[in-house]
């Protein structure tokens, strides 16, 4: 797995496939491995660049709160290091929050958006308190508490047991400090309405029809904000459409990418 050094810390990433660069950002509390079907068989027409966010997977943790802006800056620094002037930028859930933050930071680097099982809305006060409670719980009791709480809500009931088991393993292997830092970071994110309504490029919004974390209504909010955005609702999938229905996910992204080349 290649890596770049950003301010003295290692950021690991996968770089697979050929075509339009596509910075693809993972969700919470996972790692680049959570794109395993796409890494094993890349999307036609795309070069997938898939970092481990700071503290996750093999990447070093940076002390402090992992704000969505900080993760976005890591993504931009990775594009700089790879000498990629602009890319499709997209992500799953927290990766979508980072995508929106990156678009706010530097819209000229974003050729197109792919917003997957995510939302543009910020947390309300109760949500922010839950994030802090999660951070403290994981610091005290380890990653298992987050895996236990999240697994039943992440995947549709019909999701095969082996996928559930791998997602569970992945969450449990994440660093408690990285999970706490990202949980606190998600609490600080702002509403993405302004930036999405200004975005002028192509946009694909993907959501699992059974996603209970960021359900189709939240996907529709983003579709309504971005002029010309396309919506793909993936049947028999929950919050991790790329793992639960990888072939439908692939087909949707390949249709989108083929129009950009
Ligand atoms: C994720 O999948 O990244 C998280 O569920 C996002 C969130 O907790 O808002």
mmCIF file of C-alpha atoms and ligand atoms in Angstrom:
data_model
loop_
_atom_site.group_PDB
_atom_site.id
_atom_site.type_symbol
_atom_site.label_atom_id
_atom_site.label_comp_id
_atom_site.label_asym_id
_atom_site.label_seq_id
_atom_site.Cartn_x
_atom_site.Cartn_y
_atom_site.Cartn_z
ATOM 1 C CA UNK A 1 0.000 0.000 0.000
ATOM 2 C CA UNK A 2 1.656 3.279 -1.071
ATOM 3 C CA UNK A 3 1.871 6.246 1.266
ATOM 4 C CA UNK A 4 2.613 9.952 1.280
ATOM 5 C CA UNK A 5 3.953 12.006 4.149
ATOM 6 C CA UNK A 6 1.873 15.033 5.119
ATOM 7 C CA UNK A 7 3.393 17.284 7.798
ATOM 8 C CA UNK A 8 5.573 14.415 8.973
ATOM 9 C CA UNK A 9 2.745 11.852 9.215
ATOM 10 C CA UNK A 10 2.085 8.915 6.911
ATOM 11 C CA UNK A 11 -1.151 8.775 4.926
ATOM 12 C CA UNK A 12 -1.629 5.397 3.254
ATOM 13 C CA UNK A 13 -3.815 4.948 0.213
ATOM 14 C CA UNK A 14 -4.794 2.466 -2.450
ATOM 15 C CA UNK A 15 -4.346 3.454 -6.097
ATOM 16 C CA UNK A 16 -6.022 1.072 -8.535
ATOM 17 C CA UNK A 17 -7.429 1.157 -12.046
ATOM 18 C CA UNK A 18 -6.993 3.511 -14.957
ATOM 19 C CA UNK A 19 -8.947 6.491 -16.144
ATOM 20 C CA UNK A 20 -10.395 9.625 -14.586
ATOM 21 C CA UNK A 21 -8.896 10.102 -11.096
ATOM 22 C CA UNK A 22 -11.528 9.389 -8.426
ATOM 23 C CA UNK A 23 -10.694 10.258 -4.817
ATOM 24 C CA UNK A 24 -12.965 7.860 -2.915
ATOM 25 C CA UNK A 25 -13.343 8.424 0.837
ATOM 26 C CA UNK A 26 -14.404 5.863 3.413
ATOM 27 C CA UNK A 27 -16.969 6.067 6.179
ATOM 28 C CA UNK A 28 -16.831 5.862 9.969
ATOM 29 C CA UNK A 29 -15.283 3.883 11.666
ATOM 30 C CA UNK A 30 -13.827 1.943 8.765
ATOM 31 C CA UNK A 31 -10.826 2.206 6.437
ATOM 32 C CA UNK A 32 -9.989 1.972 2.746
ATOM 33 C CA UNK A 33 -10.590 -1.778 3.069
ATOM 34 C CA UNK A 34 -14.319 -0.997 3.253
ATOM 35 C CA UNK A 35 -14.142 -0.615 -0.542
ATOM 36 C CA UNK A 36 -12.863 -4.166 -1.026
ATOM 37 C CA UNK A 37 -15.103 -5.086 -4.029
ATOM 38 C CA UNK A 38 -14.065 -1.894 -5.830
ATOM 39 C CA UNK A 39 -10.372 -2.376 -4.970
ATOM 40 C CA UNK A 40 -10.418 -5.993 -6.133
ATOM 41 C CA UNK A 41 -12.114 -5.066 -9.418
ATOM 42 C CA UNK A 42 -11.791 -1.341 -10.118
ATOM 43 C CA UNK A 43 -14.539 0.755 -11.690
ATOM 44 C CA UNK A 44 -14.121 0.861 -15.498
ATOM 45 C CA UNK A 45 -12.824 4.239 -16.662
ATOM 46 C CA UNK A 46 -11.647 5.363 -13.201
ATOM 47 C CA UNK A 47 -8.387 5.448 -11.302
ATOM 48 C CA UNK A 48 -9.507 4.927 -7.706
ATOM 49 C CA UNK A 49 -7.428 6.724 -5.087
ATOM 50 C CA UNK A 50 -8.640 5.523 -1.703
ATOM 51 C CA UNK A 51 -6.896 6.849 1.406
ATOM 52 C CA UNK A 52 -7.130 5.592 4.958
ATOM 53 C CA UNK A 53 -8.279 8.690 6.846
ATOM 54 C CA UNK A 54 -5.868 9.824 9.588
ATOM 55 C CA UNK A 55 -5.691 7.253 12.363
ATOM 56 C CA UNK A 56 -7.648 4.606 10.400
ATOM 57 C CA UNK A 57 -6.220 1.603 8.564
ATOM 58 C CA UNK A 58 -2.496 2.155 8.223
ATOM 59 C CA UNK A 59 -2.501 5.977 8.353
ATOM 60 C CA UNK A 60 -0.990 7.818 11.309
ATOM 61 C CA UNK A 61 -3.287 9.658 13.669
ATOM 62 C CA UNK A 62 -2.797 13.396 13.951
ATOM 63 C CA UNK A 63 -3.384 14.694 17.504
ATOM 64 C CA UNK A 64 -6.610 16.646 18.064
ATOM 65 C CA UNK A 65 -10.085 16.490 16.585
ATOM 66 C CA UNK A 66 -10.314 15.010 13.086
ATOM 67 C CA UNK A 67 -12.538 17.683 11.579
ATOM 68 C CA UNK A 68 -14.036 17.103 8.162
ATOM 69 C CA UNK A 69 -11.910 20.046 6.953
ATOM 70 C CA UNK A 70 -8.732 18.369 8.233
ATOM 71 C CA UNK A 71 -9.637 15.121 6.446
ATOM 72 C CA UNK A 72 -10.445 17.167 3.319
ATOM 73 C CA UNK A 73 -7.024 18.823 3.526
ATOM 74 C CA UNK A 74 -5.431 15.358 3.709
ATOM 75 C CA UNK A 75 -7.306 14.435 0.522
ATOM 76 C CA UNK A 76 -6.149 17.616 -1.221
ATOM 77 C CA UNK A 77 -2.552 17.017 -0.080
ATOM 78 C CA UNK A 78 -2.760 13.503 -1.500
ATOM 79 C CA UNK A 79 -3.978 14.855 -4.860
ATOM 80 C CA UNK A 80 -1.102 17.372 -4.768
ATOM 81 C CA UNK A 81 1.420 14.615 -4.042
ATOM 82 C CA UNK A 82 0.060 12.582 -6.963
ATOM 83 C CA UNK A 83 0.066 15.713 -9.173
ATOM 84 C CA UNK A 84 -3.642 15.410 -9.903
ATOM 85 C CA UNK A 85 -5.139 18.848 -10.611
ATOM 86 C CA UNK A 86 -8.777 17.743 -10.382
ATOM 87 C CA UNK A 87 -10.646 14.538 -9.663
ATOM 88 C CA UNK A 88 -14.049 13.037 -9.144
ATOM 89 C CA UNK A 89 -14.448 13.277 -5.380
ATOM 90 C CA UNK A 90 -16.842 11.071 -3.498
ATOM 91 C CA UNK A 91 -17.366 9.208 -0.303
ATOM 92 C CA UNK A 92 -19.537 6.996 1.823
ATOM 93 C CA UNK A 93 -21.282 8.635 4.786
ATOM 94 C CA UNK A 94 -18.498 10.376 6.770
ATOM 95 C CA UNK A 95 -16.544 10.232 3.482
ATOM 96 C CA UNK A 96 -19.415 12.254 1.986
ATOM 97 C CA UNK A 97 -19.085 14.850 4.762
ATOM 98 C CA UNK A 98 -15.386 15.100 3.883
ATOM 99 C CA UNK A 99 -16.279 15.386 0.189
ATOM 100 C CA UNK A 100 -18.522 18.355 0.932
ATOM 101 C CA UNK A 101 -15.804 19.942 3.113
ATOM 102 C CA UNK A 102 -13.238 19.447 0.329
ATOM 103 C CA UNK A 103 -15.597 21.053 -2.184
ATOM 104 C CA UNK A 104 -15.975 24.029 0.150
ATOM 105 C CA UNK A 105 -12.179 24.266 0.555
ATOM 106 C CA UNK A 106 -11.260 24.055 -3.132
ATOM 107 C CA UNK A 107 -14.146 23.560 -5.609
ATOM 108 C CA UNK A 108 -11.751 23.878 -8.569
ATOM 109 C CA UNK A 109 -10.266 20.467 -7.695
ATOM 110 C CA UNK A 110 -13.663 18.746 -7.923
ATOM 111 C CA UNK A 111 -14.519 17.534 -11.413
ATOM 112 C CA UNK A 112 -17.643 15.731 -10.228
ATOM 113 C CA UNK A 113 -19.266 14.623 -6.969
ATOM 114 C CA UNK A 114 -20.351 11.146 -5.886
ATOM 115 C CA UNK A 115 -22.289 11.298 -2.603
ATOM 116 C CA UNK A 116 -22.926 7.811 -1.243
ATOM 117 C CA UNK A 117 -25.205 7.019 1.720
ATOM 118 C CA UNK A 118 -24.496 10.421 3.196
ATOM 119 C CA UNK A 119 -26.181 13.729 3.924
ATOM 120 C CA UNK A 120 -25.579 17.463 3.693
ATOM 121 C CA UNK A 121 -27.142 18.267 7.072
ATOM 122 C CA UNK A 122 -25.170 19.098 10.218
ATOM 123 C CA UNK A 123 -25.816 17.406 13.576
ATOM 124 C CA UNK A 124 -28.395 18.956 15.890
ATOM 125 C CA UNK A 125 -27.509 19.535 19.551
ATOM 126 C CA UNK A 126 -28.649 16.058 20.606
ATOM 127 C CA UNK A 127 -26.589 14.546 17.790
ATOM 128 C CA UNK A 128 -23.487 16.469 18.873
ATOM 129 C CA UNK A 129 -23.950 15.187 22.427
ATOM 130 C CA UNK A 130 -24.248 11.612 21.133
ATOM 131 C CA UNK A 131 -20.942 12.045 19.233
ATOM 132 C CA UNK A 132 -19.178 13.154 22.433
ATOM 133 C CA UNK A 133 -20.710 10.224 24.339
ATOM 134 C CA UNK A 134 -19.456 7.825 21.629
ATOM 135 C CA UNK A 135 -15.978 9.387 21.802
ATOM 136 C CA UNK A 136 -15.793 8.981 25.568
ATOM 137 C CA UNK A 137 -17.225 5.450 25.492
ATOM 138 C CA UNK A 138 -14.737 4.277 22.862
ATOM 139 C CA UNK A 139 -11.809 5.897 24.701
ATOM 140 C CA UNK A 140 -12.813 4.018 27.847
ATOM 141 C CA UNK A 141 -14.055 0.708 26.454
ATOM 142 C CA UNK A 142 -12.454 0.261 23.022
ATOM 143 C CA UNK A 143 -13.680 -0.015 19.418
ATOM 144 C CA UNK A 144 -15.998 -2.949 20.210
ATOM 145 C CA UNK A 145 -18.633 -0.643 21.710
ATOM 146 C CA UNK A 146 -18.991 1.225 18.426
ATOM 147 C CA UNK A 147 -19.045 -1.990 16.396
ATOM 148 C CA UNK A 148 -21.829 -3.401 18.590
ATOM 149 C CA UNK A 149 -23.886 -0.232 18.366
ATOM 150 C CA UNK A 150 -23.420 0.329 14.639
ATOM 151 C CA UNK A 151 -23.447 -3.099 13.002
ATOM 152 C CA UNK A 152 -27.210 -3.740 13.332
ATOM 153 C CA UNK A 153 -27.951 -0.376 11.670
ATOM 154 C CA UNK A 154 -25.270 -0.399 8.958
ATOM 155 C CA UNK A 155 -26.449 -3.251 6.776
ATOM 156 C CA UNK A 156 -29.824 -4.371 5.417
ATOM 157 C CA UNK A 157 -31.265 -7.486 7.112
ATOM 158 C CA UNK A 158 -30.637 -9.614 4.022
ATOM 159 C CA UNK A 159 -26.908 -8.770 3.917
ATOM 160 C CA UNK A 160 -24.838 -11.990 3.759
ATOM 161 C CA UNK A 161 -23.221 -13.082 7.052
ATOM 162 C CA UNK A 162 -19.691 -13.001 5.626
ATOM 163 C CA UNK A 163 -20.014 -9.311 4.700
ATOM 164 C CA UNK A 164 -21.409 -8.520 8.168
ATOM 165 C CA UNK A 165 -18.512 -10.384 9.762
ATOM 166 C CA UNK A 166 -15.883 -8.539 7.715
ATOM 167 C CA UNK A 167 -17.431 -5.115 8.454
ATOM 168 C CA UNK A 168 -17.568 -6.049 12.152
ATOM 169 C CA UNK A 169 -13.890 -7.070 12.097
ATOM 170 C CA UNK A 170 -12.943 -3.885 10.326
ATOM 171 C CA UNK A 171 -14.694 -1.694 12.901
ATOM 172 C CA UNK A 172 -13.175 -3.613 15.808
ATOM 173 C CA UNK A 173 -9.691 -3.251 14.322
ATOM 174 C CA UNK A 174 -9.974 0.559 14.128
ATOM 175 C CA UNK A 175 -8.029 2.618 16.641
ATOM 176 C CA UNK A 176 -10.180 3.896 19.543
ATOM 177 C CA UNK A 177 -8.303 7.223 19.462
ATOM 178 C CA UNK A 178 -9.028 7.649 15.730
ATOM 179 C CA UNK A 179 -12.700 6.785 16.256
ATOM 180 C CA UNK A 180 -13.001 9.319 19.091
ATOM 181 C CA UNK A 181 -11.244 12.024 17.044
ATOM 182 C CA UNK A 182 -13.510 11.422 14.029
ATOM 183 C CA UNK A 183 -16.667 11.263 16.150
ATOM 184 C CA UNK A 184 -15.813 14.679 17.602
ATOM 185 C CA UNK A 185 -14.925 15.904 14.113
ATOM 186 C CA UNK A 186 -18.290 14.897 12.653
ATOM 187 C CA UNK A 187 -20.009 16.876 15.422
ATOM 188 C CA UNK A 188 -18.323 20.083 14.259
ATOM 189 C CA UNK A 189 -19.371 19.837 10.614
ATOM 190 C CA UNK A 190 -21.522 22.559 9.122
ATOM 191 C CA UNK A 191 -24.534 22.306 6.824
ATOM 192 C CA UNK A 192 -23.488 21.675 3.206
ATOM 193 C CA UNK A 193 -26.438 23.445 1.621
ATOM 194 C CA UNK A 194 -24.464 26.518 0.507
ATOM 195 C CA UNK A 195 -21.664 24.608 -1.147
ATOM 196 C CA UNK A 196 -23.875 22.000 -2.832
ATOM 197 C CA UNK A 197 -26.218 24.620 -4.239
ATOM 198 C CA UNK A 198 -23.214 26.478 -5.743
ATOM 199 C CA UNK A 199 -21.599 23.357 -7.230
ATOM 200 C CA UNK A 200 -21.848 23.499 -11.007
ATOM 201 C CA UNK A 201 -20.429 20.108 -12.043
ATOM 202 C CA UNK A 202 -21.959 16.658 -12.479
ATOM 203 C CA UNK A 203 -23.201 14.931 -9.329
ATOM 204 C CA UNK A 204 -24.322 11.406 -8.567
ATOM 205 C CA UNK A 205 -26.154 10.614 -5.332
ATOM 206 C CA UNK A 206 -26.364 6.942 -4.347
ATOM 207 C CA UNK A 207 -28.401 5.556 -1.450
ATOM 208 C CA UNK A 208 -29.487 2.120 -0.274
ATOM 209 C CA UNK A 209 -33.273 1.868 -0.198
ATOM 210 C CA UNK A 210 -32.983 0.393 3.328
ATOM 211 C CA UNK A 211 -30.384 2.846 4.654
ATOM 212 C CA UNK A 212 -31.633 3.771 8.152
ATOM 213 C CA UNK A 213 -28.634 5.996 9.017
ATOM 214 C CA UNK A 214 -28.852 8.376 6.036
ATOM 215 C CA UNK A 215 -32.131 7.300 4.415
ATOM 216 C CA UNK A 216 -33.369 8.142 0.894
ATOM 217 C CA UNK A 217 -35.094 11.329 2.140
ATOM 218 C CA UNK A 218 -31.679 12.716 3.061
ATOM 219 C CA UNK A 219 -30.304 11.739 -0.355
ATOM 220 C CA UNK A 220 -33.214 13.624 -1.926
ATOM 221 C CA UNK A 221 -32.253 16.783 -0.007
ATOM 222 C CA UNK A 222 -28.838 16.702 -1.739
ATOM 223 C CA UNK A 223 -30.365 15.934 -5.142
ATOM 224 C CA UNK A 224 -32.613 18.958 -4.748
ATOM 225 C CA UNK A 225 -29.609 21.156 -3.910
ATOM 226 C CA UNK A 226 -27.281 20.255 -6.805
ATOM 227 C CA UNK A 227 -28.529 21.339 -10.213
ATOM 228 C CA UNK A 228 -28.831 18.311 -12.504
ATOM 229 C CA UNK A 229 -27.854 15.748 -9.821
ATOM 230 C CA UNK A 230 -28.771 12.146 -10.548
ATOM 231 C CA UNK A 231 -30.186 9.830 -7.889
ATOM 232 C CA UNK A 232 -29.619 6.065 -7.789
ATOM 233 C CA UNK A 233 -31.571 4.187 -5.134
ATOM 234 C CA UNK A 234 -30.017 0.748 -4.696
ATOM 235 C CA UNK A 235 -32.520 -1.995 -3.819
ATOM 236 C CA UNK A 236 -31.848 -4.485 -1.000
ATOM 237 C CA UNK A 237 -29.076 -2.382 0.491
ATOM 238 C CA UNK A 238 -28.618 -0.451 3.724
ATOM 239 C CA UNK A 239 -25.924 2.108 4.555
ATOM 240 C CA UNK A 240 -23.005 0.373 2.790
ATOM 241 C CA UNK A 241 -24.331 0.002 -0.755
ATOM 242 C CA UNK A 242 -20.863 -0.550 -2.220
ATOM 243 C CA UNK A 243 -20.497 -3.721 -0.121
ATOM 244 C CA UNK A 244 -24.094 -4.914 -0.049
ATOM 245 C CA UNK A 245 -24.839 -4.563 -3.781
ATOM 246 C CA UNK A 246 -21.402 -4.138 -5.391
ATOM 247 C CA UNK A 247 -22.599 -4.938 -8.912
ATOM 248 C CA UNK A 248 -25.473 -2.417 -8.853
ATOM 249 C CA UNK A 249 -23.119 0.098 -7.245
ATOM 250 C CA UNK A 250 -20.495 -0.527 -9.923
ATOM 251 C CA UNK A 251 -23.004 -0.179 -12.758
ATOM 252 C CA UNK A 252 -24.308 3.138 -11.379
ATOM 253 C CA UNK A 253 -20.812 4.595 -10.972
ATOM 254 C CA UNK A 254 -19.599 3.285 -14.345
ATOM 255 C CA UNK A 255 -22.599 4.891 -16.125
ATOM 256 C CA UNK A 256 -21.748 8.185 -14.418
ATOM 257 C CA UNK A 257 -17.994 8.004 -15.054
ATOM 258 C CA UNK A 258 -18.451 7.071 -18.722
ATOM 259 C CA UNK A 259 -20.170 10.408 -19.344
ATOM 260 C CA UNK A 260 -17.261 12.364 -17.828
ATOM 261 C CA UNK A 261 -14.321 11.061 -19.828
HETATM 262 C C1 LIG B 1 -20.657 6.667 8.662
HETATM 263 O O1 LIG B 1 -21.098 5.631 8.162
HETATM 264 O O2 LIG B 1 -19.641 7.220 8.233
HETATM 265 C C2 LIG B 1 -21.375 7.231 9.859
HETATM 266 O O3 LIG B 1 -22.504 6.474 10.126
HETATM 267 C C3 LIG B 1 -21.731 8.655 9.654
HETATM 268 C C4 LIG B 1 -22.431 9.271 10.830
HETATM 269 O O4 LIG B 1 -22.366 8.715 11.936
HETATM 270 O O5 LIG B 1 -23.026 10.344 10.648
#
